[in-house]
GROMACS .gro file of N, CA and C in nm:
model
  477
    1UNK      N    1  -1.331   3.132   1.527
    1UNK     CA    2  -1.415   3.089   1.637
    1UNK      C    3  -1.542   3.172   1.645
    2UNK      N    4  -1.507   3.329   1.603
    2UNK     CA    5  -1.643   3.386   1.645
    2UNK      C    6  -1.749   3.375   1.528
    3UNK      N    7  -1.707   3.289   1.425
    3UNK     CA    8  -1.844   3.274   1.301
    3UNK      C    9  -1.875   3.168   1.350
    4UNK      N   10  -1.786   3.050   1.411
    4UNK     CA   11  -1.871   2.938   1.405
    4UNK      C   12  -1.932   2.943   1.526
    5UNK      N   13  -1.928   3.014   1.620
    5UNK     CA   14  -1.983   3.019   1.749
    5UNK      C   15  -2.016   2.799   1.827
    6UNK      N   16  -1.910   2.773   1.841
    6UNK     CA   17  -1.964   2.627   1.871
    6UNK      C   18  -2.035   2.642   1.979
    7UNK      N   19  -1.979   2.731   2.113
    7UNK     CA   20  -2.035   2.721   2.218
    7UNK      C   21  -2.189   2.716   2.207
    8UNK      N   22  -2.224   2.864   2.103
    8UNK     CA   23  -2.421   2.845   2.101
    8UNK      C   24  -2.466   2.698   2.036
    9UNK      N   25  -2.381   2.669   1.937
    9UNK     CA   26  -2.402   2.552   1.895
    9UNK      C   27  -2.465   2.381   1.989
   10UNK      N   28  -2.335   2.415   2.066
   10UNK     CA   29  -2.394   2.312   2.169
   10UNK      C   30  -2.487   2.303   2.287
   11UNK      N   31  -2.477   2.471   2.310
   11UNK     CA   32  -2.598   2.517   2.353
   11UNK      C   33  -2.738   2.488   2.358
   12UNK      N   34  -2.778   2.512   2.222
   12UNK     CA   35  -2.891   2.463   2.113
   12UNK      C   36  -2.896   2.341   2.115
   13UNK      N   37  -2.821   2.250   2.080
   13UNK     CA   38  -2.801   2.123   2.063
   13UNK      C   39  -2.844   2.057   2.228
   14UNK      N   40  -2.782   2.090   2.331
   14UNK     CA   41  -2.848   2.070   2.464
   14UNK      C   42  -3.008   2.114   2.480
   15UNK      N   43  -3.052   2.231   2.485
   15UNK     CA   44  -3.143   2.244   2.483
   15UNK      C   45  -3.253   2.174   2.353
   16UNK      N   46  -3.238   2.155   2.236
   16UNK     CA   47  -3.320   2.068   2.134
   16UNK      C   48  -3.353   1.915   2.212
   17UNK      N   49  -3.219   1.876   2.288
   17UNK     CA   50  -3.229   1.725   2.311
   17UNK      C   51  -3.314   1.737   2.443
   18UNK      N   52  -3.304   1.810   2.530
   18UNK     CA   53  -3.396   1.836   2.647
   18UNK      C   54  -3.528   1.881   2.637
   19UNK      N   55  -3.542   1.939   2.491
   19UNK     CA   56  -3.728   1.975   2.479
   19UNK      C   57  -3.779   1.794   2.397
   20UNK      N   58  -3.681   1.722   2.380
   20UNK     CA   59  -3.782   1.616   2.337
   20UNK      C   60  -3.728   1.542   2.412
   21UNK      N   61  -3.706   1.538   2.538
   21UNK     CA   62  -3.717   1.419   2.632
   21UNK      C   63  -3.577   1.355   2.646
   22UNK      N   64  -3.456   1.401   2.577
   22UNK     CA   65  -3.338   1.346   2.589
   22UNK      C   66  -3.249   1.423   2.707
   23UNK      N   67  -3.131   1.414   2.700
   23UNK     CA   68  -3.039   1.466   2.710
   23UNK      C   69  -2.859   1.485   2.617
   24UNK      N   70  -2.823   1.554   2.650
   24UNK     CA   71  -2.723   1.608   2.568
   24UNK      C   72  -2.544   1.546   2.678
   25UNK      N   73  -2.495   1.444   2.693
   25UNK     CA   74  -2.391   1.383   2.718
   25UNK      C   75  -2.238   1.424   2.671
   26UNK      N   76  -2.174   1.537   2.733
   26UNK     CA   77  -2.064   1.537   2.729
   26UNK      C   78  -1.954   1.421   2.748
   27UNK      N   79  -1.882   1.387   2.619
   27UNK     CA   80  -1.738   1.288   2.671
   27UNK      C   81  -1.625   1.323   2.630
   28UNK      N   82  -1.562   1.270   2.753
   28UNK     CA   83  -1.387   1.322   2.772
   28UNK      C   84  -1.324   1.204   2.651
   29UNK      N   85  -1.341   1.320   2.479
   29UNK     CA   86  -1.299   1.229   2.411
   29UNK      C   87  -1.144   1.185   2.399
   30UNK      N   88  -1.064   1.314   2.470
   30UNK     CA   89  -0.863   1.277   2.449
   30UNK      C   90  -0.874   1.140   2.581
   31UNK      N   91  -0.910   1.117   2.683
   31UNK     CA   92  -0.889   1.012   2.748
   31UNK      C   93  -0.974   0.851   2.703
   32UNK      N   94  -1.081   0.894   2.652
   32UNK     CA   95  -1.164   0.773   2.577
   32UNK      C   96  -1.104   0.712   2.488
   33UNK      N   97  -1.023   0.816   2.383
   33UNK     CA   98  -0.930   0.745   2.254
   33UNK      C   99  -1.036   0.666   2.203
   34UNK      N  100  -1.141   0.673   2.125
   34UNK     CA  101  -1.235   0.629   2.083
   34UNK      C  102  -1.179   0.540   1.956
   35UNK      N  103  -1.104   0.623   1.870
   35UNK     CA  104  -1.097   0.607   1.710
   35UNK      C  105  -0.977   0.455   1.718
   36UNK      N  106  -0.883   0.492   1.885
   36UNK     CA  107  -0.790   0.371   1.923
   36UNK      C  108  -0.790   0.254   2.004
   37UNK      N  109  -0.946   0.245   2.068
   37UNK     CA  110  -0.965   0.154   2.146
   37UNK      C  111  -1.021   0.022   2.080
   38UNK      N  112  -0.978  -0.061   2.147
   38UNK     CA  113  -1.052  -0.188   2.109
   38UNK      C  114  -1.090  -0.313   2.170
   39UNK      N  115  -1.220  -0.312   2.169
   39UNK     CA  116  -1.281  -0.368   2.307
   39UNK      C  117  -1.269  -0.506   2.249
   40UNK      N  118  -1.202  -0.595   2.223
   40UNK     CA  119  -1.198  -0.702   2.215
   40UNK      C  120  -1.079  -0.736   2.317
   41UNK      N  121  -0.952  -0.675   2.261
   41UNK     CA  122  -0.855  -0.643   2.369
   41UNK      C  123  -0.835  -0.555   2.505
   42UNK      N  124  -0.910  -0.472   2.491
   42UNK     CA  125  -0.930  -0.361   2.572
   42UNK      C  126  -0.819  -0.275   2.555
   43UNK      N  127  -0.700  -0.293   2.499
   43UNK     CA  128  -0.562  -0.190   2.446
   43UNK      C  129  -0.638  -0.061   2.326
   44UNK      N  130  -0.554   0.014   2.358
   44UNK     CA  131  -0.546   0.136   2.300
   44UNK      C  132  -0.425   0.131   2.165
   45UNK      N  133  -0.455   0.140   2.028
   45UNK     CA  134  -0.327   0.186   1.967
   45UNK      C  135  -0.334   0.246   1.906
   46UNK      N  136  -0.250   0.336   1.912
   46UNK     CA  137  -0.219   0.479   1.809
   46UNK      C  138  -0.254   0.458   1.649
   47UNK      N  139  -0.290   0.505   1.590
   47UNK     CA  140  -0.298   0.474   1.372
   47UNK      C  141  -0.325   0.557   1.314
   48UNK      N  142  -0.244   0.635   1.197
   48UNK     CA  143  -0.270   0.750   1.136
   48UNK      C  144  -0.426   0.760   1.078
   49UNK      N  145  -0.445   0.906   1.034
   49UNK     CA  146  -0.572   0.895   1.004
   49UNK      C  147  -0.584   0.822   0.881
   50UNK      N  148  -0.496   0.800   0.792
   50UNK     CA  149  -0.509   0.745   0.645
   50UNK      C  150  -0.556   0.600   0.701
   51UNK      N  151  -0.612   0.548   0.797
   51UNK     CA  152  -0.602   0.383   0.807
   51UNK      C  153  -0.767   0.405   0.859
   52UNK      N  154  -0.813   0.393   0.790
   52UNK     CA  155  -0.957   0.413   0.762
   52UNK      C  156  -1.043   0.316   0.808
   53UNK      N  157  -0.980   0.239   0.836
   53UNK     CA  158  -1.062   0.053   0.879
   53UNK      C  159  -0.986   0.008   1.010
   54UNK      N  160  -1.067  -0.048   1.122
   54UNK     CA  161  -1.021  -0.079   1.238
   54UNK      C  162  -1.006  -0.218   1.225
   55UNK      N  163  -0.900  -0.273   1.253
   55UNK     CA  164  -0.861  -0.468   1.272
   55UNK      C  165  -0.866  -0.454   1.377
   56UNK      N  166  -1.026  -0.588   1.395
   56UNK     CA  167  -1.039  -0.573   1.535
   56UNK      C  168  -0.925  -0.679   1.615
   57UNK      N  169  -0.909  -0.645   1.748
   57UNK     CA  170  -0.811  -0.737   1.796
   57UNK      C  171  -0.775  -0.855   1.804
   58UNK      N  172  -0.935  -0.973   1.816
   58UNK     CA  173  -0.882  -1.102   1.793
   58UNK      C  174  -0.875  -1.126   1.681
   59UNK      N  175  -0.884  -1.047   1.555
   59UNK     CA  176  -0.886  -1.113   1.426
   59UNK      C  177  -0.993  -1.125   1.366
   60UNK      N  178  -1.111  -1.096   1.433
   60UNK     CA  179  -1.223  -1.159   1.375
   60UNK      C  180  -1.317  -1.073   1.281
   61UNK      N  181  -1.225  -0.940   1.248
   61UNK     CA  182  -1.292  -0.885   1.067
   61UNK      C  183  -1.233  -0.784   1.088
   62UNK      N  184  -1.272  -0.673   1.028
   62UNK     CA  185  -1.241  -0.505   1.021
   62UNK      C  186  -1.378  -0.423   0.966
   63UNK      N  187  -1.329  -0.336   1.101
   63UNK     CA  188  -1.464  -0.217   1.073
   63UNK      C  189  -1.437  -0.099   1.064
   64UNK      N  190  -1.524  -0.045   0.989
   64UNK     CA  191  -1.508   0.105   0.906
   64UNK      C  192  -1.445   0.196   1.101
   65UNK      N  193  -1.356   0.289   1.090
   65UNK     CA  194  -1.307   0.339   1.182
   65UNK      C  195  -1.396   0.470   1.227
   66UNK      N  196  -1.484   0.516   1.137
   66UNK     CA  197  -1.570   0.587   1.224
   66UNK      C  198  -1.705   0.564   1.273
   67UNK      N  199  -1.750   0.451   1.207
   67UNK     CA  200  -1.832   0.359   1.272
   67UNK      C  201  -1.839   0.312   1.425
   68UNK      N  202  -1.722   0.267   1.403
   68UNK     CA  203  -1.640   0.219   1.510
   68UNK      C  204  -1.695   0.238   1.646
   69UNK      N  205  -1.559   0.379   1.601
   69UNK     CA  206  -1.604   0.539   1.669
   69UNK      C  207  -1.712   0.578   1.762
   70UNK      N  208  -1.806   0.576   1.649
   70UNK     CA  209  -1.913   0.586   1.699
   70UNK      C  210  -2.023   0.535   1.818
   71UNK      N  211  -1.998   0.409   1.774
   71UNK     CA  212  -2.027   0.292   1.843
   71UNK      C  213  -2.022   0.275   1.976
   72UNK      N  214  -1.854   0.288   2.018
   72UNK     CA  215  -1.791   0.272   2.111
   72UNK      C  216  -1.868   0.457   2.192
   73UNK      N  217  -1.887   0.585   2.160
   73UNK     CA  218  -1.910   0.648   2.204
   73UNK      C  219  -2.066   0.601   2.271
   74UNK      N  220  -2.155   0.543   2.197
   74UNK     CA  221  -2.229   0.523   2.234
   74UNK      C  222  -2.244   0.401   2.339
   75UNK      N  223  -2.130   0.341   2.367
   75UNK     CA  224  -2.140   0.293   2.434
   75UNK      C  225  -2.058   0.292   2.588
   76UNK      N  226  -2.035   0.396   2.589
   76UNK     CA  227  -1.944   0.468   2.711
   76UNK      C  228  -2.075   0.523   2.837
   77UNK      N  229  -1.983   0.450   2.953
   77UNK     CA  230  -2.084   0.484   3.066
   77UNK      C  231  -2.008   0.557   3.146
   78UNK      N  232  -1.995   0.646   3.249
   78UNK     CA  233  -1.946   0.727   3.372
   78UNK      C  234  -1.840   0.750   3.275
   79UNK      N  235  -1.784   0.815   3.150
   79UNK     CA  236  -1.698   0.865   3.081
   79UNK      C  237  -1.571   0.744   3.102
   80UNK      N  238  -1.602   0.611   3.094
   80UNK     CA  239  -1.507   0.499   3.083
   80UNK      C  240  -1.587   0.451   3.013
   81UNK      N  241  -1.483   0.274   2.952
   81UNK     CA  242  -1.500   0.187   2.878
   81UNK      C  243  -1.562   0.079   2.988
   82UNK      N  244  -1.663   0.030   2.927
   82UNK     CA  245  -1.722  -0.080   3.027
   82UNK      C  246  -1.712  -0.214   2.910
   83UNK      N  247  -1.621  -0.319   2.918
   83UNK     CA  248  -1.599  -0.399   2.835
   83UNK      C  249  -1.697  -0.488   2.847
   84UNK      N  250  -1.739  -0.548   2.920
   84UNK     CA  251  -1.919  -0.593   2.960
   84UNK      C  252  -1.978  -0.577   2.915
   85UNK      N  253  -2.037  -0.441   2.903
   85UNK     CA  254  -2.156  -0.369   2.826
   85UNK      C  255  -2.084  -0.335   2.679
   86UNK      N  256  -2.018  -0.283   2.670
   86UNK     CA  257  -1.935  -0.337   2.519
   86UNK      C  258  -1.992  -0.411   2.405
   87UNK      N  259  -1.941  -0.546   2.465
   87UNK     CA  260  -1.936  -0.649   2.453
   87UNK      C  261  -2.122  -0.673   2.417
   88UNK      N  262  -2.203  -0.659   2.547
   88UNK     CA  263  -2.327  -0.643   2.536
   88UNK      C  264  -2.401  -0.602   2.399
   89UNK      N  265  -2.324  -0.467   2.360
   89UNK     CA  266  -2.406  -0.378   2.255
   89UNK      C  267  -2.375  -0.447   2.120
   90UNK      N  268  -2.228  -0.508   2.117
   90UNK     CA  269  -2.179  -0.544   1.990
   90UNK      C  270  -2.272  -0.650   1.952
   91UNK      N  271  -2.265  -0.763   2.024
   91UNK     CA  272  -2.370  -0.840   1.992
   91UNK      C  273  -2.491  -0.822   1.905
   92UNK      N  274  -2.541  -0.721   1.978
   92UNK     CA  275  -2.702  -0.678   1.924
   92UNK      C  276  -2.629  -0.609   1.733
   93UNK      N  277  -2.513  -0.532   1.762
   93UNK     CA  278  -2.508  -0.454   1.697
   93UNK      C  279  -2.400  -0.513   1.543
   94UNK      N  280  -2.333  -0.615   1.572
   94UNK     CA  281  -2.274  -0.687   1.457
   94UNK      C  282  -2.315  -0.773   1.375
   95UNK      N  283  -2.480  -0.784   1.414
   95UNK     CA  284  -2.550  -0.841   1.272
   95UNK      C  285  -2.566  -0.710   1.162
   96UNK      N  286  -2.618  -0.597   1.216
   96UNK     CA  287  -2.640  -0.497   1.155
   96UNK      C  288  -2.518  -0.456   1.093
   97UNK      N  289  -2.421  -0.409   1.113
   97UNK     CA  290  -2.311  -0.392   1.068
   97UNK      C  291  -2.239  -0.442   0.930
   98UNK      N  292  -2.312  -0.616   0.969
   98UNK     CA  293  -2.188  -0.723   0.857
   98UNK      C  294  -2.332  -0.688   0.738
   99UNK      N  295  -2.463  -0.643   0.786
   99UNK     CA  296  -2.529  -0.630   0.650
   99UNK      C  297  -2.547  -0.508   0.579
  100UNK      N  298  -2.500  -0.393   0.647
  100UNK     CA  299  -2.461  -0.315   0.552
  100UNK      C  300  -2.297  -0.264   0.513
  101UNK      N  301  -2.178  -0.360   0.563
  101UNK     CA  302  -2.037  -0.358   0.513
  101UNK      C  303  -2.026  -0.293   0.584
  102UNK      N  304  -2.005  -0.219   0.692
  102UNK     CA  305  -1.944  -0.137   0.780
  102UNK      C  306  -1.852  -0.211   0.850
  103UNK      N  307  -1.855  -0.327   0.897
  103UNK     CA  308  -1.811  -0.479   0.913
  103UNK      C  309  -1.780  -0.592   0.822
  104UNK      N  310  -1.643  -0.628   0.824
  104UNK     CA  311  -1.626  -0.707   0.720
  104UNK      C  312  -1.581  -0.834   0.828
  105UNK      N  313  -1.636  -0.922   0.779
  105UNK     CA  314  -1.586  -1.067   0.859
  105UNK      C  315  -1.452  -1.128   0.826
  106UNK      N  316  -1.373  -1.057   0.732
  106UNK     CA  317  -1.273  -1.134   0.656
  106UNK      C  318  -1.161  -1.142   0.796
  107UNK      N  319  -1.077  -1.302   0.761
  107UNK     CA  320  -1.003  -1.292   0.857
  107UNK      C  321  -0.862  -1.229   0.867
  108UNK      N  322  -0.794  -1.169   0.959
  108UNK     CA  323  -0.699  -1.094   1.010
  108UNK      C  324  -0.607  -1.203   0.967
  109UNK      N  325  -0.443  -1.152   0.907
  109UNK     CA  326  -0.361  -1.266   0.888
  109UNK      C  327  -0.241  -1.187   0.999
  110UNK      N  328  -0.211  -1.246   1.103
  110UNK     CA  329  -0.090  -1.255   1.179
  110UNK      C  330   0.076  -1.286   1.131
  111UNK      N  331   0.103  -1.191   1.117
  111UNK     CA  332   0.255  -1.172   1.044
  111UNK      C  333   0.325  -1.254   1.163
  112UNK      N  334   0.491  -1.328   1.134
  112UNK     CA  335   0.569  -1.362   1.236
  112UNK      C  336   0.619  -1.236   1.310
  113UNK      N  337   0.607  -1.121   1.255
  113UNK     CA  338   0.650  -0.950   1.342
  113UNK      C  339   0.559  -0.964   1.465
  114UNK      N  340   0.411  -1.001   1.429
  114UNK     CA  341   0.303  -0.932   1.514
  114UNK      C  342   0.206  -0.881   1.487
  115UNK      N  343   0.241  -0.815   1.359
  115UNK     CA  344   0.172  -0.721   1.271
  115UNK      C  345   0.061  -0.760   1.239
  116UNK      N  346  -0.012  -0.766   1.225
  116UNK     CA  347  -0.173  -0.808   1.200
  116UNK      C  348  -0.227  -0.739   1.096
  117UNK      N  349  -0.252  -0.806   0.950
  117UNK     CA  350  -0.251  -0.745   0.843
  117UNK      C  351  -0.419  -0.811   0.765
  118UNK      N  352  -0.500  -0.729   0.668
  118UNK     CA  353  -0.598  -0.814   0.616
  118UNK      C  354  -0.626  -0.700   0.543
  119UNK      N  355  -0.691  -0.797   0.428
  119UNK     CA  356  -0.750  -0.693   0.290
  119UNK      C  357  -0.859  -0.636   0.304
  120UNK      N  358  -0.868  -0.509   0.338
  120UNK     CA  359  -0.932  -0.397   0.374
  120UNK      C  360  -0.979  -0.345   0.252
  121UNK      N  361  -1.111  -0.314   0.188
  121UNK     CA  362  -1.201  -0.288   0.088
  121UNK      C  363  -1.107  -0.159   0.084
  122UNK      N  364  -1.179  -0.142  -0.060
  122UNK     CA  365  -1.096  -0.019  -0.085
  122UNK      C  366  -1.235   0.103  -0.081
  123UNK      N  367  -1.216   0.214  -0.068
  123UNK     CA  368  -1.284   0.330  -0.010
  123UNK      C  369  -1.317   0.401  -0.199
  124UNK      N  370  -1.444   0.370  -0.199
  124UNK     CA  371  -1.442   0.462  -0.320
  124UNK      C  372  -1.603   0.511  -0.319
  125UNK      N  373  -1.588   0.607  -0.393
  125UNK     CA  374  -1.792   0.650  -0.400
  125UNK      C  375  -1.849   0.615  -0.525
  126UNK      N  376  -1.940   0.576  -0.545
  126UNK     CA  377  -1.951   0.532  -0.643
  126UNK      C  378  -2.077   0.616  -0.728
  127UNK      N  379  -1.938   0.566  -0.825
  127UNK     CA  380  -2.019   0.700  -0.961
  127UNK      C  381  -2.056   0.618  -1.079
  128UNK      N  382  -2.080   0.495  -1.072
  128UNK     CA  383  -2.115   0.403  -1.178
  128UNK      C  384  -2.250   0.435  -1.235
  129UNK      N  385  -2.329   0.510  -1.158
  129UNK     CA  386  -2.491   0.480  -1.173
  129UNK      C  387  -2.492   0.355  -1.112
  130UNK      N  388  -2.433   0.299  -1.009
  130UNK     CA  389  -2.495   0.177  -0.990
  130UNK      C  390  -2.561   0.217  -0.809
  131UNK      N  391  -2.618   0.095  -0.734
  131UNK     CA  392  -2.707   0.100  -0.671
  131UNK      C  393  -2.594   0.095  -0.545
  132UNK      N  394  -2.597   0.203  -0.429
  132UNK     CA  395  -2.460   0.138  -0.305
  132UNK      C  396  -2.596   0.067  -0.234
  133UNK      N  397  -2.545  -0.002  -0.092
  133UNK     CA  398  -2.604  -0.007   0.007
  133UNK      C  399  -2.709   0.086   0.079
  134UNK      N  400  -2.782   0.089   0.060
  134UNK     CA  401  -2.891   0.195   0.146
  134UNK      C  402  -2.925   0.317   0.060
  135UNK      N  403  -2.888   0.315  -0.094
  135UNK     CA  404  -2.923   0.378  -0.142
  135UNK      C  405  -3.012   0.359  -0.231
  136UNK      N  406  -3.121   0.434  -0.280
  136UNK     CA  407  -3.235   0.445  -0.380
  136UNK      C  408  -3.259   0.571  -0.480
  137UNK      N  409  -3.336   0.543  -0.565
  137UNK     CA  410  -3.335   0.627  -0.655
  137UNK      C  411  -3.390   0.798  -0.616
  138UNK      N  412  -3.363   0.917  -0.614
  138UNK     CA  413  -3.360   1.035  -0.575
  138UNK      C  414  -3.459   1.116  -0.685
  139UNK      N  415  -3.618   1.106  -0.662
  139UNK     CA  416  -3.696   1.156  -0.768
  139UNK      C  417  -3.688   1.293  -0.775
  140UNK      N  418  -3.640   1.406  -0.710
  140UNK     CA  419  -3.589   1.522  -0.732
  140UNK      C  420  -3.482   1.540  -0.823
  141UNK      N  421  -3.338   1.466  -0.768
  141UNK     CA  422  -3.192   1.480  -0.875
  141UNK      C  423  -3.272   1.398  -0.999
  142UNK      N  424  -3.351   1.284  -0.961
  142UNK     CA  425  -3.313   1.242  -1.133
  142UNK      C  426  -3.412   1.378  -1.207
  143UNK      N  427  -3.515   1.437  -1.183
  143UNK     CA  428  -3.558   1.557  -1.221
  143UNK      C  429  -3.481   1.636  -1.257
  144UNK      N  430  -3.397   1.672  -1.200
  144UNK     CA  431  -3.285   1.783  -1.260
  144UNK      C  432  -3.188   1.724  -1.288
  145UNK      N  433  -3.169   1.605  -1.379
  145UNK     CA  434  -3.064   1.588  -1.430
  145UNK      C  435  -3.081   1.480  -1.562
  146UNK      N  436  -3.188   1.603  -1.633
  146UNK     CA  437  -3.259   1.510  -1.745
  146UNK      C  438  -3.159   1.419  -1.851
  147UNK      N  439  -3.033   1.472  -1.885
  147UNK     CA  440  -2.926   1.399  -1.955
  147UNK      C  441  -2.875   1.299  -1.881
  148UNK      N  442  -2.910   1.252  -1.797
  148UNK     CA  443  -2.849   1.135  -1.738
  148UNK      C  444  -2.927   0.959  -1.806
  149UNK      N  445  -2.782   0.944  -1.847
  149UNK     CA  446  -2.802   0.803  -1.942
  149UNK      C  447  -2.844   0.668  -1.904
  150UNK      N  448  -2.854   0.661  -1.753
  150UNK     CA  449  -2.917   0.590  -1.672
  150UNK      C  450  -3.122   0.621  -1.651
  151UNK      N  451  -3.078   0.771  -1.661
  151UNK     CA  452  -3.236   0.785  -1.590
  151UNK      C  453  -3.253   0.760  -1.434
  152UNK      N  454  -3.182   0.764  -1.416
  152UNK     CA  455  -3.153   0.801  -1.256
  152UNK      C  456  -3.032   0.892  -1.181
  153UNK      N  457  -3.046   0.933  -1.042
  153UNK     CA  458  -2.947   0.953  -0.990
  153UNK      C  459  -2.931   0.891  -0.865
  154UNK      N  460  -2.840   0.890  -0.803
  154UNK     CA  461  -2.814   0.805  -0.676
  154UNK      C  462  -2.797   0.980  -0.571
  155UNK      N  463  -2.809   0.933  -0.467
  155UNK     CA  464  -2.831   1.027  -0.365
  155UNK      C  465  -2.706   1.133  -0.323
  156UNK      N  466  -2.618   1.028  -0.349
  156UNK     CA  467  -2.447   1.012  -0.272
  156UNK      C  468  -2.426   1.075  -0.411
  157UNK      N  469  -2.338   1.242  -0.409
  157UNK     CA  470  -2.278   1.304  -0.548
  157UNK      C  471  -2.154   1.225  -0.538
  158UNK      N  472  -2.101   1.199  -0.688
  158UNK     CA  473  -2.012   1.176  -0.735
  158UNK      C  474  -1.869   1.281  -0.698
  159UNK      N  475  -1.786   1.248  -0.617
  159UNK     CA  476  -1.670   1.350  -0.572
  159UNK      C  477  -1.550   1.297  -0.638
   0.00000   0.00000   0.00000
């Protein structure tokens, strides 16, 4: 605790967002359950971390789970879920989504259990030399990385 000092951390981080006109928003993330909520249903459900992709509740695709996440934080008012405004942001915000795959439209298949199951992309980085989403060519790495048989590098290292 005392190398990473978070407290100055957020400190800083408050004060940075208050010298340019913002503010810095504390949320009560153990009662929000961010990573388990789902505003289609408004239910909460538990899912290990290995389940990387959120099925949204009516079925109607799966989204990357820290996206999600995210999302939903940003869209939290008086430290609750406002399914209204929710609802509101997604709109604006699920064209953007389905065009860079963070959102997949594919449909949810409903088991006779309950279970709600769908083919969820598989998670990989890509080391092809090929081009991801939102990525472009890096005129520094491909500089230092004159043996490269492409003649390029992509931004995102190969792990």
């Amino acid at each position: 605790m005392k190398v990473r000092a978070p407290g100055m951390f957020v400190e800083q981080l408050r004060r940075k967002a208050e010298s340019a006109g913002g503010k810095l928003i504390d949320l009560h993330t153990w009662s929000l359950k961010m990573s388990q909520y789902d505003h289609t249903t408004e239910v909460c459900t538990k899912k290990p971390l290995s389940q990387r992709w959120h099925v949204l509740g009516d079925g109607s695709g799966v989204v990357q789970r820290d996206v999600y996440s995210a999302f939903l934080a940003r869209c939290v008012m008086s430290n609750t879920h406002h399914p209204s405004h929710i609802e509101t942001m997604w709109a604006a915000q699920k064209p953007v989504l389905l065009q860079t795959g963070w959102l997949r439209s594919e449909p949810a298949k409903i088991e006779p259990s309950g279970k709600i199951t769908v083919a969820t992309p598989l998670e990989q980085v890509v080391c092809d030399r090929g081009f991801a989403i939102g990525h472009g060519l890096d005129a520094v790495a491909a500089t230092r990385e004159p043996g490269d048989p492409g003649g390029f590098a992509l931004r995102t290292p190969c792990l």
